[in-house]
GROMACS .gro file of C-alpha atoms in nm:
model
  356
    1MET     CA    1  -1.820  -2.658   6.414
    2LYS     CA    2  -2.058  -2.444   6.618
    3HIS     CA    3  -2.251  -2.747   6.744
    4GLU     CA    4  -2.129  -3.061   6.916
    5PHE     CA    5  -2.326  -3.379   6.969
    6PRO     CA    6  -2.286  -3.674   7.208
    7VAL     CA    7  -2.187  -4.001   7.042
    8THR     CA    8  -2.294  -4.350   7.146
    9LEU     CA    9  -2.086  -4.602   6.955
   10THR     CA   10  -2.228  -4.933   6.842
   11THR     CA   11  -2.118  -5.252   7.012
   12ASN     CA   12  -2.191  -5.452   6.697
   13PRO     CA   13  -2.012  -5.287   6.402
   14GLY     CA   14  -2.103  -5.400   6.054
   15THR     CA   15  -1.878  -5.522   5.775
   16LYS     CA   16  -1.777  -5.253   5.530
   17PRO     CA   17  -1.851  -5.353   5.169
   18GLU     CA   18  -1.598  -5.370   4.888
   19SER     CA   19  -1.604  -5.075   4.650
   20LYS     CA   20  -1.626  -5.297   4.344
   21GLY     CA   21  -1.983  -5.377   4.251
   22LEU     CA   22  -2.126  -5.152   4.522
   23ARG     CA   23  -2.497  -5.088   4.457
   24PHE     CA   24  -2.680  -4.765   4.534
   25GLY     CA   25  -2.866  -4.733   4.864
   26THR     CA   26  -2.861  -5.092   4.988
   27VAL     CA   27  -2.596  -5.083   5.264
   28PHE     CA   28  -2.601  -4.852   5.566
   29THR     CA   29  -2.335  -4.746   5.812
   30ASP     CA   30  -2.316  -4.823   6.185
   31HIS     CA   31  -2.454  -4.494   6.318
   32MET     CA   32  -2.722  -4.232   6.256
   33PHE     CA   33  -2.804  -3.882   6.374
   34VAL     CA   34  -3.128  -3.812   6.562
   35MET     CA   35  -3.281  -3.486   6.690
   36GLU     CA   36  -3.631  -3.395   6.808
   37TYR     CA   37  -3.848  -3.087   6.787
   38ASN     CA   38  -4.136  -2.960   6.997
   39GLU     CA   39  -4.287  -2.616   7.034
   40GLU     CA   40  -4.140  -2.561   7.382
   41LYS     CA   41  -3.776  -2.653   7.312
   42GLY     CA   42  -3.746  -2.615   6.937
   43TRP     CA   43  -3.485  -2.847   6.783
   44HIS     CA   44  -3.307  -3.019   7.070
   45ASP     CA   45  -3.107  -3.319   7.194
   46GLY     CA   46  -2.913  -3.388   6.875
   47ARG     CA   47  -2.710  -3.706   6.909
   48ILE     CA   48  -2.529  -3.980   6.719
   49VAL     CA   49  -2.645  -4.331   6.806
   50PRO     CA   50  -2.617  -4.683   6.662
   51TYR     CA   51  -2.816  -4.733   6.341
   52GLY     CA   52  -3.140  -4.918   6.402
   53PRO     CA   53  -3.521  -4.917   6.390
   54ILE     CA   54  -3.716  -4.621   6.522
   55GLU     CA   55  -4.030  -4.629   6.734
   56LEU     CA   56  -4.325  -4.440   6.590
   57ASP     CA   57  -4.678  -4.393   6.719
   58PRO     CA   58  -4.938  -4.543   6.482
   59ALA     CA   59  -5.114  -4.206   6.480
   60ALA     CA   60  -4.799  -4.010   6.385
   61CYS     CA   61  -4.895  -3.731   6.145
   62CYS     CA   62  -4.633  -3.831   5.888
   63LEU     CA   63  -4.812  -4.162   5.832
   64HIS     CA   64  -5.149  -4.003   5.767
   65TYR     CA   65  -5.093  -3.655   5.623
   66GLY     CA   66  -4.755  -3.675   5.455
   67GLN     CA   67  -4.551  -3.422   5.653
   68GLU     CA   68  -4.212  -3.556   5.552
   69MET     CA   69  -3.916  -3.417   5.360
   70PHE     CA   70  -3.570  -3.541   5.270
   71GLU     CA   71  -3.242  -3.430   5.118
   72GLY     CA   72  -2.950  -3.601   4.947
   73LEU     CA   73  -2.581  -3.517   4.923
   74LYS     CA   74  -2.247  -3.698   4.931
   75ALA     CA   75  -1.916  -3.716   5.113
   76TYR     CA   76  -1.594  -3.796   4.930
   77LYS     CA   77  -1.243  -3.894   5.039
   78THR     CA   78  -0.956  -3.741   4.843
   79ALA     CA   79  -0.637  -3.924   4.746
   80ASP     CA   80  -0.452  -3.761   5.037
   81GLY     CA   81  -0.716  -3.873   5.288
   82ARG     CA   82  -0.919  -3.554   5.328
   83VAL     CA   83  -1.297  -3.588   5.365
   84GLN     CA   84  -1.517  -3.327   5.202
   85LEU     CA   85  -1.878  -3.243   5.126
   86PHE     CA   86  -2.011  -3.083   4.808
   87ARG     CA   87  -2.214  -2.763   4.858
   88PRO     CA   88  -2.391  -2.875   5.178
   89TYR     CA   89  -2.525  -2.528   5.254
   90MET     CA   90  -2.725  -2.548   4.932
   91ASN     CA   91  -2.892  -2.857   5.077
   92ALA     CA   92  -2.956  -2.669   5.401
   93LYS     CA   93  -3.122  -2.382   5.214
   94ARG     CA   94  -3.332  -2.621   5.006
   95THR     CA   95  -3.432  -2.805   5.324
   96ASN     CA   96  -3.582  -2.488   5.464
   97ARG     CA   97  -3.761  -2.407   5.139
   98THR     CA   98  -3.919  -2.752   5.151
   99ASN     CA   99  -3.991  -2.714   5.522
  100ASP     CA  100  -4.173  -2.388   5.457
  101ARG     CA  101  -4.387  -2.548   5.185
  102LEU     CA  102  -4.479  -2.845   5.410
  103CYS     CA  103  -4.526  -2.642   5.731
  104ILE     CA  104  -4.226  -2.810   5.899
  105PRO     CA  105  -4.020  -2.598   6.140
  106GLU     CA  106  -3.712  -2.432   5.993
  107ILE     CA  107  -3.377  -2.577   6.096
  108ASP     CA  108  -3.067  -2.365   6.144
  109GLU     CA  109  -2.836  -2.407   5.843
  110ASP     CA  110  -2.521  -2.437   6.055
  111LEU     CA  111  -2.693  -2.697   6.273
  112PHE     CA  112  -2.793  -2.893   5.963
  113VAL     CA  113  -2.440  -2.892   5.820
  114ASP     CA  114  -2.270  -2.954   6.155
  115ALA     CA  115  -2.489  -3.259   6.215
  116ILE     CA  116  -2.383  -3.398   5.878
  117LYS     CA  117  -2.016  -3.325   5.946
  118ALA     CA  118  -2.031  -3.488   6.290
  119LEU     CA  119  -2.191  -3.808   6.158
  120VAL     CA  120  -1.961  -3.833   5.856
  121LYS     CA  121  -1.657  -3.784   6.080
  122VAL     CA  122  -1.765  -4.079   6.296
  123GLU     CA  123  -1.830  -4.292   5.986
  124GLN     CA  124  -1.546  -4.175   5.759
  125ASP     CA  125  -1.400  -4.526   5.735
  126TRP     CA  126  -1.718  -4.621   5.547
  127ILE     CA  127  -1.637  -4.385   5.259
  128PRO     CA  128  -1.550  -4.609   4.962
  129SER     CA  129  -1.250  -4.527   4.746
  130GLY     CA  130  -1.337  -4.690   4.412
  131GLU     CA  131  -1.399  -4.489   4.097
  132GLY     CA  132  -1.753  -4.351   4.092
  133THR     CA  133  -1.817  -4.434   4.460
  134SER     CA  134  -1.903  -4.207   4.752
  135LEU     CA  135  -2.082  -4.194   5.086
  136TYR     CA  136  -2.443  -4.095   5.024
  137ILE     CA  137  -2.599  -3.877   5.296
  138ARG     CA  138  -2.975  -3.881   5.355
  139PRO     CA  139  -3.110  -3.616   5.596
  140PHE     CA  140  -3.486  -3.631   5.652
  141ILE     CA  141  -3.754  -3.479   5.875
  142PHE     CA  142  -4.096  -3.620   5.957
  143ALA     CA  143  -4.388  -3.531   6.183
  144THR     CA  144  -4.417  -3.755   6.490
  145GLU     CA  145  -4.707  -3.601   6.682
  146PRO     CA  146  -4.984  -3.859   6.736
  147PHE     CA  147  -5.287  -3.673   6.603
  148LEU     CA  148  -5.561  -3.749   6.350
  149GLY     CA  149  -5.649  -3.411   6.209
  150VAL     CA  150  -5.540  -3.201   5.913
  151ARG     CA  151  -5.309  -2.936   6.055
  152ARG     CA  152  -4.936  -2.885   6.099
  153ALA     CA  153  -4.786  -3.113   6.362
  154THR     CA  154  -4.619  -2.985   6.679
  155GLU     CA  155  -4.356  -3.259   6.710
  156TYR     CA  156  -4.093  -3.373   6.458
  157LYS     CA  157  -3.782  -3.584   6.424
  158PHE     CA  158  -3.473  -3.493   6.220
  159MET     CA  159  -3.251  -3.784   6.121
  160ILE     CA  160  -2.949  -3.852   5.903
  161ILE     CA  161  -2.843  -4.192   5.771
  162LEU     CA  162  -2.545  -4.279   5.552
  163SER     CA  163  -2.493  -4.532   5.274
  164PRO     CA  164  -2.172  -4.620   5.086
  165VAL     CA  165  -2.275  -4.621   4.721
  166GLY     CA  166  -2.158  -4.697   4.371
  167PRO     CA  167  -2.296  -4.534   4.055
  168TYR     CA  168  -2.672  -4.468   4.064
  169PHE     CA  169  -2.706  -4.629   3.722
  170VAL     CA  170  -2.532  -4.967   3.706
  171ASN     CA  171  -2.375  -4.885   3.369
  172GLY     CA  172  -2.233  -4.555   3.492
  173LEU     CA  173  -2.189  -4.304   3.209
  174GLN     CA  174  -2.330  -4.535   2.945
  175PRO     CA  175  -2.626  -4.349   2.787
  176THR     CA  176  -2.970  -4.448   2.911
  177LYS     CA  177  -3.301  -4.495   2.730
  178MET     CA  178  -3.581  -4.257   2.823
  179TYR     CA  179  -3.956  -4.247   2.768
  180VAL     CA  180  -4.156  -3.924   2.737
  181GLU     CA  181  -4.454  -3.951   2.973
  182ASP     CA  182  -4.759  -3.779   2.823
  183VAL     CA  183  -5.041  -3.930   3.033
  184TYR     CA  184  -4.940  -3.905   3.399
  185THR     CA  185  -4.802  -3.586   3.556
  186ARG     CA  186  -4.540  -3.537   3.825
  187ALA     CA  187  -4.634  -3.194   3.959
  188ALA     CA  188  -4.826  -2.877   3.879
  189LYS     CA  189  -4.749  -2.513   3.952
  190GLY     CA  190  -4.866  -2.430   4.301
  191GLY     CA  191  -4.814  -2.789   4.414
  192THR     CA  192  -4.508  -2.946   4.574
  193GLY     CA  193  -4.296  -3.002   4.263
  194GLU     CA  194  -4.021  -2.768   4.381
  195ALA     CA  195  -4.014  -2.931   4.727
  196LYS     CA  196  -3.804  -3.236   4.814
  197CYS     CA  197  -4.079  -3.449   4.964
  198ALA     CA  198  -4.171  -3.816   4.953
  199GLY     CA  199  -4.510  -3.766   4.791
  200ASN     CA  200  -4.355  -3.637   4.469
  201TYR     CA  201  -4.173  -3.965   4.424
  202GLY     CA  202  -4.451  -4.195   4.542
  203GLY     CA  203  -4.684  -4.039   4.288
  204SER     CA  204  -4.434  -4.100   4.007
  205LEU     CA  205  -4.392  -4.475   4.058
  206LYS     CA  206  -4.680  -4.586   3.836
  207ALA     CA  207  -4.543  -4.407   3.532
  208GLN     CA  208  -4.193  -4.528   3.616
  209GLU     CA  209  -4.310  -4.890   3.622
  210ILE     CA  210  -4.477  -4.850   3.284
  211ALA     CA  211  -4.155  -4.706   3.141
  212HIS     CA  212  -3.954  -4.998   3.281
  213GLU     CA  213  -4.198  -5.245   3.126
  214LYS     CA  214  -4.132  -5.077   2.791
  215GLY     CA  215  -3.756  -5.115   2.840
  216PHE     CA  216  -3.670  -4.761   2.949
  217GLU     CA  217  -3.465  -4.659   3.254
  218GLN     CA  218  -3.619  -4.319   3.312
  219ILE     CA  219  -3.907  -4.082   3.234
  220LEU     CA  220  -3.906  -3.734   3.086
  221TRP     CA  221  -4.198  -3.547   3.242
  222LEU     CA  222  -4.406  -3.284   3.062
  223ASP     CA  223  -4.602  -3.002   3.223
  224ALA     CA  224  -4.926  -3.088   3.401
  225LYS     CA  225  -5.149  -2.835   3.223
  226GLU     CA  226  -5.082  -2.896   2.854
  227HIS     CA  227  -4.852  -3.201   2.844
  228LYS     CA  228  -4.645  -2.989   2.611
  229TYR     CA  229  -4.347  -2.834   2.787
  230ILE     CA  230  -4.049  -3.030   2.916
  231GLU     CA  231  -4.004  -3.020   3.291
  232GLU     CA  232  -3.765  -3.273   3.445
  233ILE     CA  233  -3.659  -3.637   3.454
  234GLY     CA  234  -3.789  -3.889   3.708
  235SER     CA  235  -3.505  -3.841   3.957
  236ALA     CA  236  -3.310  -3.553   3.805
  237ASN     CA  237  -3.314  -3.228   3.608
  238ALA     CA  238  -3.290  -3.237   3.229
  239PHE     CA  239  -3.034  -3.066   3.003
  240PHE     CA  240  -3.018  -3.044   2.625
  241VAL     CA  241  -2.745  -2.923   2.393
  242ILE     CA  242  -2.923  -2.762   2.098
  243GLY     CA  243  -2.686  -2.617   1.845
  244ASP     CA  244  -2.422  -2.435   2.049
  245GLU     CA  245  -2.652  -2.375   2.347
  246VAL     CA  246  -2.705  -2.574   2.668
  247VAL     CA  247  -3.073  -2.551   2.764
  248THR     CA  248  -3.261  -2.650   3.078
  249SER     CA  249  -3.615  -2.577   3.193
  250PRO     CA  250  -3.663  -2.274   3.420
  251LEU     CA  251  -3.754  -2.305   3.788
  252ASN     CA  252  -4.122  -2.229   3.743
  253GLY     CA  253  -4.259  -2.371   4.068
  254SER     CA  254  -4.303  -2.733   3.960
  255ILE     CA  255  -3.937  -2.827   3.909
  256LEU     CA  256  -3.693  -2.924   4.181
  257PRO     CA  257  -3.409  -2.669   4.216
  258GLY     CA  258  -3.130  -2.922   4.178
  259ILE     CA  259  -2.791  -2.846   4.329
  260THR     CA  260  -2.613  -3.029   4.047
  261ARG     CA  261  -2.833  -2.835   3.804
  262ASP     CA  262  -2.719  -2.509   3.961
  263SER     CA  263  -2.357  -2.630   3.948
  264ILE     CA  264  -2.377  -2.713   3.575
  265ILE     CA  265  -2.527  -2.374   3.492
  266ALA     CA  266  -2.251  -2.202   3.692
  267LEU     CA  267  -1.979  -2.411   3.529
  268CYS     CA  268  -2.110  -2.340   3.179
  269LYS     CA  269  -2.095  -1.967   3.252
  270GLU     CA  270  -1.747  -2.001   3.404
  271LYS     CA  271  -1.622  -2.196   3.100
  272GLY     CA  272  -1.782  -1.966   2.843
  273ILE     CA  273  -2.041  -2.221   2.728
  274LYS     CA  274  -2.370  -2.064   2.620
  275VAL     CA  275  -2.640  -2.172   2.865
  276SER     CA  276  -3.001  -2.068   2.917
  277GLU     CA  277  -3.295  -2.151   3.141
  278ARG     CA  278  -3.593  -2.136   2.911
  279GLN     CA  279  -3.915  -2.317   2.839
  280ILE     CA  280  -3.888  -2.574   2.562
  281SER     CA  281  -4.172  -2.783   2.422
  282ILE     CA  282  -4.141  -3.148   2.332
  283ASP     CA  283  -4.241  -3.050   1.976
  284ASP     CA  284  -3.952  -2.801   1.959
  285LEU     CA  285  -3.716  -3.069   2.086
  286GLU     CA  286  -3.842  -3.313   1.826
  287ALA     CA  287  -3.791  -3.049   1.554
  288ALA     CA  288  -3.437  -2.983   1.678
  289TYR     CA  289  -3.369  -3.356   1.651
  290ARG     CA  290  -3.502  -3.375   1.296
  291ASN     CA  291  -3.297  -3.072   1.195
  292GLY     CA  292  -2.980  -3.220   1.340
  293GLU     CA  293  -2.953  -2.949   1.607
  294LEU     CA  294  -3.009  -3.174   1.911
  295LYS     CA  295  -2.649  -3.265   1.996
  296GLU     CA  296  -2.681  -3.403   2.349
  297MET     CA  297  -2.926  -3.478   2.628
  298PHE     CA  298  -2.833  -3.557   2.985
  299ALA     CA  299  -2.977  -3.576   3.335
  300SER     CA  300  -2.822  -3.408   3.638
  301GLY     CA  301  -2.862  -3.493   4.006
  302THR     CA  302  -2.676  -3.574   4.326
  303ALA     CA  303  -2.711  -3.950   4.281
  304ALA     CA  304  -2.567  -3.979   3.929
  305ILE     CA  305  -2.405  -3.633   3.889
  306VAL     CA  306  -2.448  -3.654   3.510
  307SER     CA  307  -2.624  -3.928   3.316
  308PRO     CA  308  -2.628  -3.906   2.935
  309VAL     CA  309  -2.942  -4.002   2.744
  310GLY     CA  310  -2.891  -4.199   2.423
  311GLU     CA  311  -3.250  -4.273   2.324
  312LEU     CA  312  -3.573  -4.080   2.372
  313LEU     CA  313  -3.913  -4.222   2.276
  314TYR     CA  314  -4.208  -3.991   2.214
  315LYS     CA  315  -4.540  -4.107   2.066
  316GLY     CA  316  -4.376  -4.405   1.903
  317GLU     CA  317  -4.088  -4.212   1.749
  318LYS     CA  318  -3.740  -4.303   1.873
  319MET     CA  319  -3.479  -4.029   1.880
  320VAL     CA  320  -3.121  -4.159   1.894
  321ILE     CA  321  -2.908  -3.883   2.040
  322ASN     CA  322  -2.536  -3.841   1.961
  323ASN     CA  323  -2.513  -4.194   1.823
  324ASN     CA  324  -2.609  -4.326   2.167
  325GLU     CA  325  -2.280  -4.200   2.311
  326ILE     CA  326  -2.195  -3.952   2.586
  327GLY     CA  327  -2.138  -3.604   2.442
  328PRO     CA  328  -1.853  -3.361   2.512
  329VAL     CA  329  -2.056  -3.123   2.729
  330ALA     CA  330  -2.195  -3.401   2.951
  331GLN     CA  331  -1.848  -3.553   2.981
  332GLU     CA  332  -1.689  -3.220   3.072
  333MET     CA  333  -1.955  -3.145   3.333
  334TYR     CA  334  -1.912  -3.488   3.491
  335ASN     CA  335  -1.533  -3.472   3.489
  336THR     CA  336  -1.530  -3.124   3.643
  337ILE     CA  337  -1.788  -3.181   3.915
  338TYR     CA  338  -1.661  -3.526   4.012
  339GLY     CA  339  -1.305  -3.397   3.996
  340ILE     CA  340  -1.387  -3.114   4.238
  341GLN     CA  341  -1.581  -3.348   4.467
  342THR     CA  342  -1.295  -3.597   4.493
  343GLY     CA  343  -1.010  -3.345   4.501
  344LYS     CA  344  -0.871  -3.463   4.167
  345ILE     CA  345  -0.888  -3.108   4.034
  346GLU     CA  346  -0.868  -2.774   4.211
  347ASP     CA  347  -1.194  -2.645   4.357
  348PHE     CA  348  -1.190  -2.322   4.157
  349MET     CA  349  -1.559  -2.264   4.243
  350ASN     CA  350  -1.511  -2.288   4.623
  351TRP     CA  351  -1.784  -2.552   4.651
  352THR     CA  352  -1.634  -2.813   4.882
  353VAL     CA  353  -1.658  -2.807   5.261
  354PRO     CA  354  -1.404  -3.009   5.463
  355VAL     CA  355  -1.506  -3.250   5.739
  356GLU     CA  356  -1.253  -3.191   6.015
   0.00000   0.00000   0.00000
């Protein structure tokens, strides 16, 4: 690593949870990474300290004007005890794209990855070993300058926290039920849809609650202008297998450039599976279903990797996809990505980064 950070170990270590029944994002490790920014020093004083509350001025810009971003990735432990990350430099690049959109200072990619490595190395005993488990990594940056005015802040904090997690969806690879949202919108072109920022998710909660009340786990969002074209799923990108082609929406400025999304597209090309990034309307999808051409639908994201969709409801019509079972493409993508992440299969894509 190019960067080294001082470590203050906790005097009150927590109890590590059992892998079985581990929920997503409810338990946190003993330590966290903290670094500050100001205009004179830039990013400085990176350190690993005991996990705990942070002090924040009531006038901090993040609380009033939303200058906050976050990322998400995972660490895995292989059967022979090695610890590795999955494509962390993609997260670093996406961090700086989000930072640019939100007027947050850029952070050096090596510094970003080295901070993650350093914290994971300290906390590697927290990495669970059960099937479908991992150590979730949450880097985030927020404006701390106390100032009530609409402009970019001059002071920020960069932090990383860790959480041992089980599957994002309790039922793992069991297909989920999804509701097509045609009233609310997630993001519009020119907005922050392609950025990884808190506001995108806060603004989606109302529609998500309505979907849950109707008995659905997730939402399929349509475009903001016409409520016609498929964009993405509440917490993931969307893929469809139509005929012999794997289709996902293009990165048009309102869709998050998912790292798992990118990985699936690359794997399809590597394996000779026809794949395209093209605009598809909900009407076209419905027609493909009626014609028997819609073979599979699945979500992709860091949290779940791949999550098959078994039911899709649009304007009162229920589409049952692949007999409400996981399809062969979704299963192959999950097996390959999770296999690479955990060292169960060879990393023929050179995606993993060791924590040493």
